[in-house]
PDB file of C-alpha atoms in Angstrom:
ATOM      1  CA  MET A 149      52.088   2.379 -32.250  1.00  0.00           C
ATOM      2  CA  MET A 150      51.833  -0.474 -34.931  1.00  0.00           C
ATOM      3  CA  HIS A 151      55.005  -2.981 -36.377  1.00  0.00           C
ATOM      4  CA  LEU A 152      53.579  -5.237 -38.456  1.00  0.00           C
ATOM      5  CA  ILE A 153      56.372  -8.651 -37.653  1.00  0.00           C
ATOM      6  CA  THR A 154      56.253 -11.137 -41.190  1.00  0.00           C
ATOM      7  CA  GLY A 155      58.692 -14.128 -42.297  1.00  0.00           C
ATOM      8  CA  GLY A 156      58.662 -17.477 -43.285  1.00  0.00           C
ATOM      9  CA  SER A 157      56.692 -20.930 -41.761  1.00  0.00           C
ATOM     10  CA  GLY A 158      58.477 -21.657 -38.039  1.00  0.00           C
ATOM     11  CA  SER A 159      60.533 -18.786 -37.900  1.00  0.00           C
ATOM     12  CA  GLY A 160      60.080 -17.891 -34.004  1.00  0.00           C
ATOM     13  CA  LYS A 161      58.025 -15.239 -35.748  1.00  0.00           C
ATOM     14  CA  SER A 162      55.120 -15.793 -33.049  1.00  0.00           C
ATOM     15  CA  ALA A 163      57.830 -15.382 -30.519  1.00  0.00           C
ATOM     16  CA  TYR A 164      59.550 -12.734 -31.148  1.00  0.00           C
ATOM     17  CA  ALA A 165      56.094 -10.438 -31.685  1.00  0.00           C
ATOM     18  CA  GLU A 166      54.476 -11.255 -28.222  1.00  0.00           C
ATOM     19  CA  GLU A 167      58.403 -10.497 -26.800  1.00  0.00           C
ATOM     20  CA  GLN A 168      57.723  -6.809 -28.265  1.00  0.00           C
ATOM     21  CA  ILE A 169      54.039  -6.990 -26.367  1.00  0.00           C
ATOM     22  CA  LEU A 170      55.639  -7.773 -22.815  1.00  0.00           C
ATOM     23  CA  ALA A 171      58.297  -4.879 -23.479  1.00  0.00           C
ATOM     24  CA  MET A 172      56.138  -2.390 -23.836  1.00  0.00           C
ATOM     25  CA  GLN A 173      54.946  -3.169 -19.775  1.00  0.00           C
ATOM     26  CA  GLY A 174      50.946  -2.536 -20.253  1.00  0.00           C
ATOM     27  CA  ASP A 175      48.871  -4.009 -17.842  1.00  0.00           C
ATOM     28  CA  CYS A 176      46.028  -4.364 -20.354  1.00  0.00           C
ATOM     29  CA  ARG A 177      47.290  -7.226 -23.507  1.00  0.00           C
ATOM     30  CA  ILE A 178      44.428  -8.838 -26.249  1.00  0.00           C
ATOM     31  CA  TYR A 179      45.054 -11.448 -28.714  1.00  0.00           C
ATOM     32  CA  ILE A 180      43.562 -11.457 -31.392  1.00  0.00           C
ATOM     33  CA  ALA A 181      43.051 -15.232 -32.919  1.00  0.00           C
ATOM     34  CA  THR A 182      42.011 -16.129 -36.478  1.00  0.00           C
ATOM     35  CA  MET A 183      42.642 -19.291 -36.682  1.00  0.00           C
ATOM     36  CA  ASP A 184      39.481 -20.734 -37.294  1.00  0.00           C
ATOM     37  CA  PRO A 185      39.863 -24.627 -36.053  1.00  0.00           C
ATOM     38  CA  TYR A 186      39.569 -26.858 -38.533  1.00  0.00           C
ATOM     39  CA  ASP A 187      40.680 -30.275 -38.707  1.00  0.00           C
ATOM     40  CA  GLU A 188      43.030 -31.739 -35.614  1.00  0.00           C
ATOM     41  CA  GLU A 189      46.152 -30.477 -37.581  1.00  0.00           C
ATOM     42  CA  SER A 190      44.559 -26.042 -36.992  1.00  0.00           C
ATOM     43  CA  HIS A 191      43.516 -27.454 -33.226  1.00  0.00           C
ATOM     44  CA  ARG A 192      47.379 -28.447 -32.510  1.00  0.00           C
ATOM     45  CA  ARG A 193      49.021 -25.279 -33.777  1.00  0.00           C
ATOM     46  CA  ILE A 194      46.595 -23.864 -31.096  1.00  0.00           C
ATOM     47  CA  GLN A 195      47.696 -25.325 -28.920  1.00  0.00           C
ATOM     48  CA  ARG A 196      51.149 -24.355 -29.099  1.00  0.00           C
ATOM     49  CA  HIS A 197      50.613 -21.390 -28.867  1.00  0.00           C
ATOM     50  CA  ARG A 198      48.355 -21.214 -26.112  1.00  0.00           C
ATOM     51  CA  ARG A 199      51.149 -22.393 -24.401  1.00  0.00           C
ATOM     52  CA  MET A 200      53.182 -19.656 -25.271  1.00  0.00           C
ATOM     53  CA  ARG A 201      51.123 -17.823 -24.353  1.00  0.00           C
ATOM     54  CA  ALA A 202      50.741 -18.987 -21.109  1.00  0.00           C
ATOM     55  CA  GLU A 203      50.989 -17.049 -17.676  1.00  0.00           C
ATOM     56  CA  LYS A 204      51.868 -13.885 -20.578  1.00  0.00           C
ATOM     57  CA  ASN A 205      48.445 -12.243 -19.041  1.00  0.00           C
ATOM     58  CA  PHE A 206      46.769 -12.507 -22.655  1.00  0.00           C
ATOM     59  CA  THR A 207      43.265 -12.076 -23.032  1.00  0.00           C
ATOM     60  CA  THR A 208      42.247 -13.461 -26.184  1.00  0.00           C
ATOM     61  CA  ILE A 209      39.751 -12.371 -29.030  1.00  0.00           C
ATOM     62  CA  GLU A 210      38.765 -15.010 -31.081  1.00  0.00           C
ATOM     63  CA  CYS A 211      38.377 -13.179 -34.901  1.00  0.00           C
ATOM     64  CA  TYR A 212      37.981 -16.018 -37.785  1.00  0.00           C
ATOM     65  CA  ARG A 213      36.532 -12.469 -39.560  1.00  0.00           C
ATOM     66  CA  ASP A 214      35.148  -9.434 -40.033  1.00  0.00           C
ATOM     67  CA  LEU A 215      38.154  -7.440 -37.742  1.00  0.00           C
ATOM     68  CA  GLU A 216      36.035  -4.598 -38.326  1.00  0.00           C
ATOM     69  CA  THR A 217      33.755  -6.188 -35.111  1.00  0.00           C
ATOM     70  CA  VAL A 218      35.898  -5.785 -32.684  1.00  0.00           C
ATOM     71  CA  GLU A 219      35.937  -3.997 -29.471  1.00  0.00           C
ATOM     72  CA  LEU A 220      39.214  -2.964 -27.354  1.00  0.00           C
ATOM     73  CA  PRO A 221      39.621  -2.123 -24.192  1.00  0.00           C
ATOM     74  CA  GLU A 222      40.760   1.153 -23.958  1.00  0.00           C
ATOM     75  CA  GLY A 223      44.958   1.355 -23.312  1.00  0.00           C
ATOM     76  CA  ALA A 224      45.767  -2.328 -24.891  1.00  0.00           C
ATOM     77  CA  ASP A 225      48.790  -3.985 -25.525  1.00  0.00           C
ATOM     78  CA  VAL A 226      46.565  -5.287 -29.671  1.00  0.00           C
ATOM     79  CA  LEU A 227      48.431  -8.391 -31.176  1.00  0.00           C
ATOM     80  CA  LEU A 228      46.895 -10.368 -34.016  1.00  0.00           C
ATOM     81  CA  GLU A 229      48.049 -13.102 -35.441  1.00  0.00           C
ATOM     82  CA  CYS A 230      48.197 -13.726 -38.263  1.00  0.00           C
ATOM     83  CA  MET A 231      46.984 -11.745 -41.793  1.00  0.00           C
ATOM     84  CA  SER A 232      47.686 -15.216 -43.886  1.00  0.00           C
ATOM     85  CA  ASN A 233      44.892 -16.437 -41.399  1.00  0.00           C
ATOM     86  CA  LEU A 234      42.893 -13.582 -42.013  1.00  0.00           C
ATOM     87  CA  THR A 235      42.818 -13.028 -45.275  1.00  0.00           C
ATOM     88  CA  ALA A 236      42.328 -16.598 -45.692  1.00  0.00           C
ATOM     89  CA  ASN A 237      38.892 -17.224 -43.569  1.00  0.00           C
ATOM     90  CA  GLU A 238      37.775 -13.578 -45.924  1.00  0.00           C
ATOM     91  CA  MET A 239      39.087 -15.108 -49.064  1.00  0.00           C
ATOM     92  CA  PHE A 240      36.607 -18.268 -49.033  1.00  0.00           C
ATOM     93  CA  ARG A 241      34.137 -17.366 -46.812  1.00  0.00           C
ATOM     94  CA  GLN A 242      30.288 -18.920 -47.656  1.00  0.00           C
ATOM     95  CA  ASP A 243      28.819 -15.412 -47.403  1.00  0.00           C
ATOM     96  CA  PRO A 244      31.761 -12.865 -48.548  1.00  0.00           C
ATOM     97  CA  PRO A 245      30.431  -9.386 -47.832  1.00  0.00           C
ATOM     98  CA  GLU A 246      30.299  -6.229 -50.979  1.00  0.00           C
ATOM     99  CA  GLY A 247      33.754  -4.779 -51.369  1.00  0.00           C
ATOM    100  CA  ASP A 248      37.118  -5.765 -52.122  1.00  0.00           C
ATOM    101  CA  VAL A 249      39.031  -8.164 -49.500  1.00  0.00           C
ATOM    102  CA  ALA A 250      42.387  -5.952 -49.083  1.00  0.00           C
ATOM    103  CA  ASP A 251      39.989  -2.719 -48.243  1.00  0.00           C
ATOM    104  CA  ARG A 252      37.855  -4.590 -45.698  1.00  0.00           C
ATOM    105  CA  ILE A 253      40.870  -5.609 -44.101  1.00  0.00           C
ATOM    106  CA  ILE A 254      43.155  -2.520 -43.823  1.00  0.00           C
ATOM    107  CA  GLN A 255      39.329  -0.979 -42.859  1.00  0.00           C
ATOM    108  CA  GLY A 256      39.720  -3.476 -39.526  1.00  0.00           C
ATOM    109  CA  VAL A 257      43.080  -2.784 -39.297  1.00  0.00           C
ATOM    110  CA  GLU A 258      42.872   1.364 -39.122  1.00  0.00           C
ATOM    111  CA  ARG A 259      39.659   0.724 -36.837  1.00  0.00           C
ATOM    112  CA  LEU A 260      42.203  -1.836 -34.205  1.00  0.00           C
ATOM    113  CA  ARG A 261      44.800   0.983 -34.456  1.00  0.00           C
ATOM    114  CA  ARG A 262      42.687   3.614 -33.262  1.00  0.00           C
ATOM    115  CA  GLN A 263      41.406   1.855 -30.495  1.00  0.00           C
ATOM    116  CA  ALA A 264      44.910   0.050 -29.119  1.00  0.00           C
ATOM    117  CA  ARG A 265      47.814   2.007 -27.171  1.00  0.00           C
ATOM    118  CA  ASN A 266      50.624  -0.544 -29.598  1.00  0.00           C
ATOM    119  CA  LEU A 267      49.528  -2.602 -32.499  1.00  0.00           C
ATOM    120  CA  VAL A 268      51.498  -6.138 -33.619  1.00  0.00           C
ATOM    121  CA  ILE A 269      50.356  -7.443 -36.739  1.00  0.00           C
ATOM    122  CA  VAL A 270      52.235 -11.184 -37.257  1.00  0.00           C
ATOM    123  CA  SER A 271      52.112 -12.079 -41.505  1.00  0.00           C
ATOM    124  CA  ASN A 272      53.303 -14.645 -43.545  1.00  0.00           C
ATOM    125  CA  GLU A 273      55.807 -14.723 -46.491  1.00  0.00           C
ATOM    126  CA  ILE A 274      54.192 -17.023 -49.036  1.00  0.00           C
ATOM    127  CA  PHE A 275      55.852 -15.756 -52.573  1.00  0.00           C
ATOM    128  CA  SER A 276      58.748 -17.333 -53.331  1.00  0.00           C
ATOM    129  CA  ASP A 277      58.931 -20.444 -54.203  1.00  0.00           C
ATOM    130  CA  GLY A 278      58.669 -20.108 -57.359  1.00  0.00           C
ATOM    131  CA  CYS A 279      55.690 -23.159 -57.996  1.00  0.00           C
ATOM    132  CA  GLU A 280      52.447 -21.891 -59.955  1.00  0.00           C
ATOM    133  CA  TYR A 281      48.998 -22.438 -58.544  1.00  0.00           C
ATOM    134  CA  ALA A 282      46.231 -22.457 -59.219  1.00  0.00           C
ATOM    135  CA  SER A 283      44.156 -19.688 -59.654  1.00  0.00           C
ATOM    136  CA  GLU A 284      42.242 -19.341 -56.907  1.00  0.00           C
ATOM    137  CA  THR A 285      45.698 -20.115 -55.015  1.00  0.00           C
ATOM    138  CA  ARG A 286      47.424 -16.886 -57.337  1.00  0.00           C
ATOM    139  CA  GLU A 287      44.160 -14.694 -55.709  1.00  0.00           C
ATOM    140  CA  TYR A 288      45.922 -15.463 -52.582  1.00  0.00           C
ATOM    141  CA  GLN A 289      48.909 -14.620 -53.067  1.00  0.00           C
ATOM    142  CA  ARG A 290      47.642 -11.695 -54.992  1.00  0.00           C
ATOM    143  CA  VAL A 291      45.731 -10.359 -52.079  1.00  0.00           C
ATOM    144  CA  LEU A 292      48.286 -11.236 -48.969  1.00  0.00           C
ATOM    145  CA  GLY A 293      51.155  -9.621 -50.835  1.00  0.00           C
ATOM    146  CA  THR A 294      48.522  -6.224 -51.426  1.00  0.00           C
ATOM    147  CA  VAL A 295      47.951  -6.144 -47.388  1.00  0.00           C
ATOM    148  CA  ASN A 296      51.155  -6.104 -46.454  1.00  0.00           C
ATOM    149  CA  CYS A 297      52.310  -3.659 -48.483  1.00  0.00           C
ATOM    150  CA  ARG A 298      50.011  -1.489 -47.274  1.00  0.00           C
ATOM    151  CA  LEU A 299      50.275  -2.595 -43.124  1.00  0.00           C
ATOM    152  CA  ALA A 300      53.625  -1.593 -43.386  1.00  0.00           C
ATOM    153  CA  LYS A 301      53.249   1.899 -45.104  1.00  0.00           C
ATOM    154  CA  MET A 302      50.986   2.339 -42.344  1.00  0.00           C
ATOM    155  CA  ALA A 303      53.520   0.732 -39.803  1.00  0.00           C
ATOM    156  CA  GLU A 304      55.860   2.727 -38.095  1.00  0.00           C
ATOM    157  CA  GLN A 305      58.008  -0.336 -37.522  1.00  0.00           C
ATOM    158  CA  VAL A 306      58.942  -3.628 -39.904  1.00  0.00           C
ATOM    159  CA  THR A 307      60.732  -6.810 -38.934  1.00  0.00           C
ATOM    160  CA  GLU A 308      61.060  -9.777 -40.824  1.00  0.00           C
ATOM    161  CA  VAL A 309      62.153 -13.016 -39.064  1.00  0.00           C
ATOM    162  CA  VAL A 310      64.196 -15.162 -39.604  1.00  0.00           C
ATOM    163  CA  TYR A 311      65.542 -18.530 -37.665  1.00  0.00           C
ATOM    164  CA  GLY A 312      64.430 -16.260 -34.944  1.00  0.00           C
ATOM    165  CA  ILE A 313      66.987 -13.174 -35.888  1.00  0.00           C
ATOM    166  CA  PRO A 314      64.904  -9.326 -36.200  1.00  0.00           C
ATOM    167  CA  LEU A 315      65.790  -7.988 -39.341  1.00  0.00           C
ATOM    168  CA  GLU A 316      64.133  -4.258 -39.514  1.00  0.00           C
ATOM    169  CA  VAL A 317      62.908  -3.803 -42.450  1.00  0.00           C
ATOM    170  CA  LYS A 318      61.278  -0.648 -41.057  1.00  0.00           C
ATOM    171  CA  ARG A 319      62.045   1.899 -38.340  1.00  0.00           C
TER     172      ARG A 319
ATOM    173  CA  MET B  87      78.113 -22.948 -34.948  1.00  0.00           C
ATOM    174  CA  ASN B  88      78.109 -21.244 -38.302  1.00  0.00           C
ATOM    175  CA  MET B  89      74.561 -21.650 -39.765  1.00  0.00           C
ATOM    176  CA  VAL B  90      74.658 -20.644 -44.113  1.00  0.00           C
ATOM    177  CA  ILE B  91      70.582 -20.112 -45.089  1.00  0.00           C
ATOM    178  CA  GLY B  92      69.377 -19.164 -48.192  1.00  0.00           C
ATOM    179  CA  GLY B  93      67.192 -20.044 -51.623  1.00  0.00           C
ATOM    180  CA  ALA B  94      68.317 -23.222 -53.196  1.00  0.00           C
ATOM    181  CA  TYR B  95      71.260 -22.427 -56.444  1.00  0.00           C
ATOM    182  CA  GLN B  96      72.538 -19.809 -54.419  1.00  0.00           C
ATOM    183  CA  GLY B  97      76.062 -19.990 -54.260  1.00  0.00           C
ATOM    184  CA  LYS B  98      75.896 -20.542 -50.306  1.00  0.00           C
ATOM    185  CA  LEU B  99      77.964 -23.856 -50.377  1.00  0.00           C
ATOM    186  CA  ASN B 100      80.614 -21.860 -52.518  1.00  0.00           C
ATOM    187  CA  TYR B 101      79.693 -19.355 -49.658  1.00  0.00           C
ATOM    188  CA  ALA B 102      80.456 -20.862 -46.278  1.00  0.00           C
ATOM    189  CA  LYS B 103      84.069 -23.126 -47.488  1.00  0.00           C
ATOM    190  CA  GLU B 104      85.315 -19.712 -48.470  1.00  0.00           C
ATOM    191  CA  THR B 105      83.794 -17.572 -45.898  1.00  0.00           C
ATOM    192  CA  PHE B 106      85.116 -20.275 -42.348  1.00  0.00           C
ATOM    193  CA  GLN B 107      88.230 -21.516 -45.038  1.00  0.00           C
ATOM    194  CA  ILE B 108      86.791 -24.714 -44.411  1.00  0.00           C
ATOM    195  CA  PRO B 109      88.067 -26.703 -48.418  1.00  0.00           C
ATOM    196  CA  ASP B 110      86.875 -29.950 -47.057  1.00  0.00           C
ATOM    197  CA  GLY B 111      85.174 -32.175 -44.829  1.00  0.00           C
ATOM    198  CA  TRP B 112      81.780 -31.739 -45.795  1.00  0.00           C
ATOM    199  CA  VAL B 113      78.909 -33.813 -45.463  1.00  0.00           C
ATOM    200  CA  ASP B 114      76.358 -34.576 -47.710  1.00  0.00           C
ATOM    201  CA  GLY B 115      72.156 -33.841 -46.128  1.00  0.00           C
ATOM    202  CA  ALA B 116      70.743 -36.482 -48.392  1.00  0.00           C
ATOM    203  CA  PHE B 117      72.978 -38.988 -47.622  1.00  0.00           C
ATOM    204  CA  CYS B 118      75.081 -38.809 -44.382  1.00  0.00           C
ATOM    205  CA  THR B 119      74.447 -40.112 -41.360  1.00  0.00           C
ATOM    206  CA  LEU B 120      73.682 -39.066 -37.639  1.00  0.00           C
ATOM    207  CA  GLU B 121      77.346 -39.841 -36.566  1.00  0.00           C
ATOM    208  CA  ASP B 122      78.617 -37.780 -39.942  1.00  0.00           C
ATOM    209  CA  LEU B 123      77.211 -35.047 -38.563  1.00  0.00           C
ATOM    210  CA  ALA B 124      78.301 -35.133 -35.328  1.00  0.00           C
ATOM    211  CA  GLN B 125      81.840 -35.312 -36.979  1.00  0.00           C
ATOM    212  CA  CYS B 126      81.865 -33.331 -39.944  1.00  0.00           C
ATOM    213  CA  ARG B 127      83.838 -30.325 -40.406  1.00  0.00           C
ATOM    214  CA  GLY B 128      80.196 -28.588 -42.373  1.00  0.00           C
ATOM    215  CA  VAL B 129      76.821 -30.445 -43.747  1.00  0.00           C
ATOM    216  CA  TYR B 130      75.088 -29.072 -47.155  1.00  0.00           C
ATOM    217  CA  ASP B 131      71.722 -29.384 -47.718  1.00  0.00           C
ATOM    218  CA  PHE B 132      70.908 -29.960 -44.331  1.00  0.00           C
ATOM    219  CA  HIS B 133      67.280 -29.797 -44.773  1.00  0.00           C
ATOM    220  CA  LEU B 134      67.171 -32.933 -46.191  1.00  0.00           C
ATOM    221  CA  LEU B 135      69.232 -34.872 -43.772  1.00  0.00           C
ATOM    222  CA  ILE B 136      65.249 -32.699 -41.661  1.00  0.00           C
ATOM    223  CA  ARG B 137      63.548 -34.817 -44.931  1.00  0.00           C
ATOM    224  CA  ARG B 138      64.625 -38.048 -44.825  1.00  0.00           C
ATOM    225  CA  LEU B 139      64.947 -38.731 -40.406  1.00  0.00           C
ATOM    226  CA  LEU B 140      61.335 -37.519 -40.567  1.00  0.00           C
ATOM    227  CA  GLU B 141      60.430 -40.119 -43.452  1.00  0.00           C
ATOM    228  CA  GLU B 142      62.274 -43.145 -41.493  1.00  0.00           C
ATOM    229  CA  GLY B 143      59.783 -41.900 -38.750  1.00  0.00           C
ATOM    230  CA  GLN B 144      62.447 -40.560 -36.249  1.00  0.00           C
ATOM    231  CA  GLU B 145      62.427 -37.696 -33.927  1.00  0.00           C
ATOM    232  CA  ALA B 146      63.941 -34.850 -35.912  1.00  0.00           C
ATOM    233  CA  ASP B 147      64.988 -32.177 -33.793  1.00  0.00           C
ATOM    234  CA  ARG B 148      65.856 -33.660 -30.901  1.00  0.00           C
ATOM    235  CA  LEU B 149      68.277 -36.476 -32.919  1.00  0.00           C
ATOM    236  CA  VAL B 150      69.587 -33.696 -34.692  1.00  0.00           C
ATOM    237  CA  LEU B 151      69.932 -31.246 -31.850  1.00  0.00           C
ATOM    238  CA  GLU B 152      71.934 -33.795 -30.096  1.00  0.00           C
ATOM    239  CA  ALA B 153      74.261 -34.310 -32.639  1.00  0.00           C
ATOM    240  CA  ALA B 154      75.159 -30.648 -33.499  1.00  0.00           C
ATOM    241  CA  GLU B 155      75.863 -30.461 -30.173  1.00  0.00           C
ATOM    242  CA  LYS B 156      78.752 -32.696 -29.705  1.00  0.00           C
ATOM    243  CA  ASN B 157      80.289 -30.979 -32.472  1.00  0.00           C
ATOM    244  CA  PRO B 158      80.426 -27.386 -31.586  1.00  0.00           C
ATOM    245  CA  GLU B 159      82.827 -26.447 -33.876  1.00  0.00           C
ATOM    246  CA  ILE B 160      80.497 -27.015 -37.406  1.00  0.00           C
ATOM    247  CA  CYS B 161      78.650 -25.128 -40.276  1.00  0.00           C
ATOM    248  CA  ILE B 162      75.419 -25.863 -41.236  1.00  0.00           C
ATOM    249  CA  VAL B 163      74.844 -24.783 -44.650  1.00  0.00           C
ATOM    250  CA  THR B 164      70.185 -25.501 -45.579  1.00  0.00           C
ATOM    251  CA  ASN B 165      68.249 -24.107 -47.333  1.00  0.00           C
ATOM    252  CA  GLU B 166      65.685 -21.573 -46.043  1.00  0.00           C
ATOM    253  CA  LEU B 167      62.108 -23.823 -46.500  1.00  0.00           C
ATOM    254  CA  GLY B 168      58.925 -21.887 -45.666  1.00  0.00           C
ATOM    255  CA  TYR B 169      58.503 -18.623 -47.780  1.00  0.00           C
ATOM    256  CA  GLY B 170      55.677 -19.693 -49.718  1.00  0.00           C
ATOM    257  CA  VAL B 171      52.491 -21.441 -49.864  1.00  0.00           C
ATOM    258  CA  VAL B 172      51.498 -23.485 -47.013  1.00  0.00           C
ATOM    259  CA  PRO B 173      51.912 -27.006 -48.643  1.00  0.00           C
ATOM    260  CA  VAL B 174      49.201 -29.232 -49.572  1.00  0.00           C
ATOM    261  CA  ASP B 175      50.634 -31.997 -49.070  1.00  0.00           C
ATOM    262  CA  ALA B 176      50.586 -32.839 -44.766  1.00  0.00           C
ATOM    263  CA  PHE B 177      53.963 -34.314 -44.681  1.00  0.00           C
ATOM    264  CA  ASP B 178      55.640 -31.609 -46.853  1.00  0.00           C
ATOM    265  CA  ARG B 179      53.833 -29.373 -44.811  1.00  0.00           C
ATOM    266  CA  LEU B 180      55.926 -30.724 -41.564  1.00  0.00           C
ATOM    267  CA  TRP B 181      59.313 -30.926 -42.912  1.00  0.00           C
ATOM    268  CA  ARG B 182      58.586 -27.466 -43.909  1.00  0.00           C
ATOM    269  CA  GLU B 183      58.173 -26.608 -40.064  1.00  0.00           C
ATOM    270  CA  LYS B 184      60.154 -28.836 -38.170  1.00  0.00           C
ATOM    271  CA  THR B 185      62.659 -27.452 -40.743  1.00  0.00           C
ATOM    272  CA  GLY B 186      61.904 -24.147 -39.036  1.00  0.00           C
ATOM    273  CA  ARG B 187      61.867 -24.837 -35.773  1.00  0.00           C
ATOM    274  CA  ILE B 188      65.256 -27.400 -35.570  1.00  0.00           C
ATOM    275  CA  CYS B 189      66.689 -23.871 -38.061  1.00  0.00           C
ATOM    276  CA  THR B 190      65.196 -21.059 -35.043  1.00  0.00           C
ATOM    277  CA  GLU B 191      67.157 -23.719 -32.335  1.00  0.00           C
ATOM    278  CA  LEU B 192      70.757 -23.726 -33.360  1.00  0.00           C
ATOM    279  CA  ALA B 193      70.188 -20.455 -34.949  1.00  0.00           C
ATOM    280  CA  GLY B 194      70.220 -19.307 -31.121  1.00  0.00           C
ATOM    281  CA  LYS B 195      73.325 -21.538 -30.267  1.00  0.00           C
ATOM    282  CA  ALA B 196      75.639 -19.992 -33.720  1.00  0.00           C
ATOM    283  CA  GLU B 197      78.029 -17.919 -33.433  1.00  0.00           C
ATOM    284  CA  GLU B 198      77.600 -16.402 -37.403  1.00  0.00           C
ATOM    285  CA  VAL B 199      74.360 -16.849 -39.226  1.00  0.00           C
ATOM    286  CA  HIS B 200      74.785 -15.310 -42.652  1.00  0.00           C
ATOM    287  CA  ARG B 201      72.194 -15.551 -46.361  1.00  0.00           C
ATOM    288  CA  VAL B 202      72.590 -15.535 -48.884  1.00  0.00           C
ATOM    289  CA  VAL B 203      70.979 -13.856 -52.047  1.00  0.00           C
ATOM    290  CA  CYS B 204      72.871 -15.062 -55.337  1.00  0.00           C
ATOM    291  CA  GLY B 205      75.830 -15.772 -54.160  1.00  0.00           C
ATOM    292  CA  ILE B 206      76.181 -12.737 -51.569  1.00  0.00           C
ATOM    293  CA  GLY B 207      75.772 -12.930 -48.076  1.00  0.00           C
ATOM    294  CA  MET B 208      74.824 -10.929 -45.636  1.00  0.00           C
ATOM    295  CA  VAL B 209      75.975 -10.912 -41.413  1.00  0.00           C
ATOM    296  CA  ILE B 210      72.666 -11.200 -39.789  1.00  0.00           C
ATOM    297  CA  LYS B 211      73.642 -13.033 -36.367  1.00  0.00           C
ATOM    298  CA  LYS B 212      77.246 -11.829 -35.054  1.00  0.00           C
TER     299      LYS B 212
END
């Protein structure tokens, strides 16, 4: 089963995603962390998420880019967090590989999905503030928007979390 | 406690006044004090109150949650922030994130949460 969870900043997406994984009652929980810690603020965010996950028995795999290289044990319930970081890391990397970024990310997700028992992916709504950004930021919005649409198509379930309240977008 | 959330300029306040039958007794988050918050019937532009407290270096989460607790019948109208690109400015990032966390906490306590788009409310919690 694949479940895409999206929402705004600070909306309780992670807590909801973790609940979904716990409810699956499997004995192998994998957390794929995509935030590349580059400053104090990102370290703080990572610490906060680690505290939230403590005692929930997740094995953490750090994957900042090249999702297609991740190897999972059999029968795992996998939480990938989050697509907005992974997409930024892929787009703004020093050594971009050949090919379309969105295609590569989706291929990585397809591969995870084949290996995992359940796959929960957290993404982000960054599309509705009406600001005109520089062209590379707009390109980032375009790529993440494309990725989100393709993930939603693949997923059996899509949920938008609004201030901790899950809204069913697809089921 | 009830909450009305949504984007800017969506008719949230009018919707809240009608839906919850609160014609008056409202305070403005851009100017009100924490005492006002603890005593009013409703607050609008609640996200601006959070911004002011953060600007003053105050512990916005605790203060706001405490004040709201003293006022269990309050109706809170707030802009939903956090649906855009992560702001470049560190303070804006803090404000946006804190508003999300505080509102998530309040929504957990609220009896009803309504989300307004184009003046039309959708009940997302009841």
